[in-house]
Amino acid sequence: MTTEEKIKQWCPQAGTETAGETVVHVPADRLEDVCRRLHDDAEEPMDYLRDLVGVDQGEGCLSTYYQLESSRTGSRVMLRADAVEREGRAMLPSVSGLWKTAEIKEREAYDFLGILFTGNPDMRRLFLREDWNGYPLRKDYDMDSNPLDMGNEENADVTEEFRLMPDGTLERRENVVFNPDDFVVNIGPQHPSTHGALRLRTSLDGETVKKIDPVLGYIHRGIEKLSESLTYPQTLAFTDRLDYLSAHQNRHALCMCIERAAGIEISERAQYIRTIMDELQRVASHLLFYSCLVMDMGALTPFFYGFREREMILDIFEETTGGRLIQNYNMIGGVQADIHPDFVRKVKAFTKHMREIIHEYHEIFTDSVIARTRLKGVGKLSREEAISLGATGGTGRATGWSNDVRKRHPYALYDKVDFKEIIYTHGDSWDRYMVRMDEILESCHIIDQLIDNIPAGEFRVKVKPVLKLPEGVFTASVESSRGEFGVFLMSRGDKSPWRLHFRSTGLPLVHTMDTVCRNGKIADLIAIGGTLDFVIPDIDR
Amino acid sequence: MEVKNHKLATTKDMRPEEFKNNDYLLRMAEELNRDGAGIVLSTVDDVINWGRSNSVWSLALGTSCCAIEFMALGAARYDMARFGFEVTRNSPRQADLLMVLGTITYRMAPLMKRLYDQMAEPKYVIAVGGCTISGGPFRKGYHVVDGIDKIIPVDVYIPGCPPRPEAFFYGMMQLQRKIKMERFLGGRNRKEKPEDGETKREEKA
Ligand code: SF4
């Protein structure tokens, strides 16, 4: 029995939409029940909430899409629920009791669209100022309604929660984030080791962390709203600037999604180039991860090591794409330009060099007693927590959760190459660090299998400059340098998307900070943040 | 495997003679010196400025992509220590220069202003990347400041998305020249009181 049929059995009112990808439409009052049954299913527990996307369908209808995946079998399903109006506000029941990651994703949907989730303990704004007017992703939002406010921003120490009582009334409760006698330390947003404009309000008991409340939005650029007024090829430029250390992979995901929707078949050569570029990007990103982590922990020399090899990759990128950090290379239908004549030679030289030199990295840092004592056994996360929090990528794989999209839902050439998924089981900082170090070599291994066999042919198929996609919902996901990056595209048949949403890899990771750091020492907070490896502009979008 | 004629390789490079180095700034400074300032005082000034311009300590306000290129400057290949820029300070009280790297959003803007206000005079600002100059690709967004010069005075703009490391250096050297032109003791072109960002904005509105 397929998941859809199961849902139909539990909830006969459920409808199915088949424009684009299949979406099961569940009435709001049955949502909680259906979700619980899916989550607790014996054969195929849908225990990983990939993403939760709020959409304004127009004409006052707000809805939420739930993308679920089973960590056991990898099968996926997408649900849709339309918010119902109560006391003048759009409401949906919260699913944060089932999937912890929903806590923060529902806050995002509330912030963008004003959907109130009953039962979510924290209904504050997430990215925008607490005194912001209106909800920017609604279709009737006036773009000029919130001018720049240079005044100070107060952060409330209590949150609102709404509960739906059995008799249909709403009960409003207040939850306390920080008590007045808590000792709250403010870390960020201008802090050298938060890797961007991230702010963590941290309450301490002596040296022990009691609670972390991330305050986001210091680099919220409104990319999703901006995309709604651009043509499809124009929207590509934003993806590189989300998680700039996964620029290729992000853009790959969006291109793939649009190609799928438009039915464009790309050439074998382009697939090879894309896969190689993705892996080079992963190595570059992990090298930067290494450099930053050691620098955060007070070592400077290894920082130079990491950048030395990273520059080699950037040179390769630059020759072919013209860009060092942000390459704007993938295009709908292939890639922007053919590879440089020196590309193959340089890539081969690089992978060889990387293999030979990586022992230096381990000698100077991995083997040192400081690294071991500061990383081993620190900041533990369990497999169940990682799944519930949606902490993908190296963070999840360090807990034993096999979540590599390249293995579970292969795209491009990943089903043709032979590679191992790096899995560790302790879930501490050390394992998170080792996953990335091992992945550097694994990526070199993938590149080596492809680099000599790049087939001849077109690097890009001809695509109309103004593209109209058929109506429906389309998704795509890739394994970016730090986890699953997903694209949710909703088209109404126009030349620009009705709604374009990106699954941020970093948002669940930042949300993880509270779980991981709690009851640990404040001195470990920065090292833990370093090993979780998030990039802030990708979180805030 | 046949490789097609590579487009990027044929792009016309900039000719050396087309490059404007703006070294007239230095010549101007010399001229001004000759025409007015006292020999002793202006020499003292020169010494002070030589020291100041070669030890600019920056506060890196790195919010996004451009900040990563700034890190590359710190590494061995580009090595900004050659220009005396290598000391980045994490406290505004110890910094001479505010490097704004990356998009500034509405939520961040008051904090940027506060950091600027906390810095001690004389202070400078470099706006790096399209985002800080004009809002860049996100200019039309509902949450992005379209140009930080609307909030704080900017000394040097470095365009690019992100700028190349060479462009960073060029911009930083422009700032060094600007610093070298200042007179503390020699009279003549004493540094003007920098306008308060707030009043500047109000005038515009
Ligand atoms: S100018 Fe470009 S590279 Fe720099 S922060 Fe803005 S988007 Fe990123």
mmCIF file of C-alpha atoms and ligand atoms in Angstrom, chain A residues 219 221 237-238 240-242 244 325-326 537, chain B residues 63-67 69 100-104 128-133 135-138 158-163 168, ligand 1:
data_model
loop_
_atom_site.group_PDB
_atom_site.id
_atom_site.type_symbol
_atom_site.label_atom_id
_atom_site.label_comp_id
_atom_site.label_asym_id
_atom_site.label_seq_id
_atom_site.Cartn_x
_atom_site.Cartn_y
_atom_site.Cartn_z
ATOM 1 C CA ILE A 219 20.978 39.020 7.044
ATOM 2 C CA ARG A 221 17.495 39.570 2.316
ATOM 3 C CA ALA A 237 21.590 34.377 -9.367
ATOM 4 C CA PHE A 238 20.242 34.361 -5.821
ATOM 5 C CA ASP A 240 24.803 31.339 -5.267
ATOM 6 C CA ARG A 241 24.474 34.003 -2.643
ATOM 7 C CA LEU A 242 22.524 31.928 -0.166
ATOM 8 C CA TYR A 244 28.115 30.869 -0.890
ATOM 9 C CA LEU A 325 33.699 32.494 -4.669
ATOM 10 C CA ILE A 326 30.462 32.986 -6.551
ATOM 11 C CA PRO A 537 22.848 34.037 4.778
ATOM 12 C CA THR B 63 27.619 39.663 7.240
ATOM 13 C CA SER B 64 27.827 37.567 4.097
ATOM 14 C CA CYS B 65 29.683 36.438 0.989
ATOM 15 C CA CYS B 66 32.128 39.323 0.693
ATOM 16 C CA ALA B 67 33.487 38.474 4.134
ATOM 17 C CA GLU B 69 36.881 36.926 0.249
ATOM 18 C CA VAL B 100 31.466 46.606 5.828
ATOM 19 C CA LEU B 101 31.440 43.278 4.022
ATOM 20 C CA GLY B 102 28.088 42.029 2.883
ATOM 21 C CA THR B 103 24.470 42.957 2.712
ATOM 22 C CA ILE B 104 23.167 45.254 5.413
ATOM 23 C CA VAL B 128 32.775 46.414 0.036
ATOM 24 C CA GLY B 129 30.612 44.840 -2.628
ATOM 25 C CA GLY B 130 27.515 45.785 -4.530
ATOM 26 C CA CYS B 131 25.352 45.115 -1.515
ATOM 27 C CA THR B 132 26.860 47.773 0.689
ATOM 28 C CA ILE B 133 27.116 50.270 -2.124
ATOM 29 C CA GLY B 135 21.843 46.997 -2.092
ATOM 30 C CA GLY B 136 23.288 44.973 -4.963
ATOM 31 C CA PRO B 137 21.123 42.180 -6.274
ATOM 32 C CA PHE B 138 18.731 42.609 -3.357
ATOM 33 C CA ILE B 158 34.963 48.678 -3.588
ATOM 34 C CA PRO B 159 32.536 47.406 -6.205
ATOM 35 C CA GLY B 160 32.173 43.773 -7.177
ATOM 36 C CA CYS B 161 30.091 40.816 -6.228
ATOM 37 C CA PRO B 162 32.287 39.830 -4.501
ATOM 38 C CA PRO B 163 35.265 42.030 -5.432
ATOM 39 C CA PHE B 168 40.210 44.887 -2.158
HETATM 40 S S1 SF4 C 1 28.050 42.127 -3.057
HETATM 41 FE FE1 SF4 C 1 27.645 40.071 -3.820
HETATM 42 S S2 SF4 C 1 29.219 38.831 -2.869
HETATM 43 FE FE2 SF4 C 1 29.122 40.725 -1.701
HETATM 44 S S3 SF4 C 1 27.693 40.345 -0.042
HETATM 45 FE FE3 SF4 C 1 26.518 41.202 -1.735
HETATM 46 S S4 SF4 C 1 25.763 39.428 -2.837
HETATM 47 FE FE4 SF4 C 1 27.427 38.717 -1.550
#
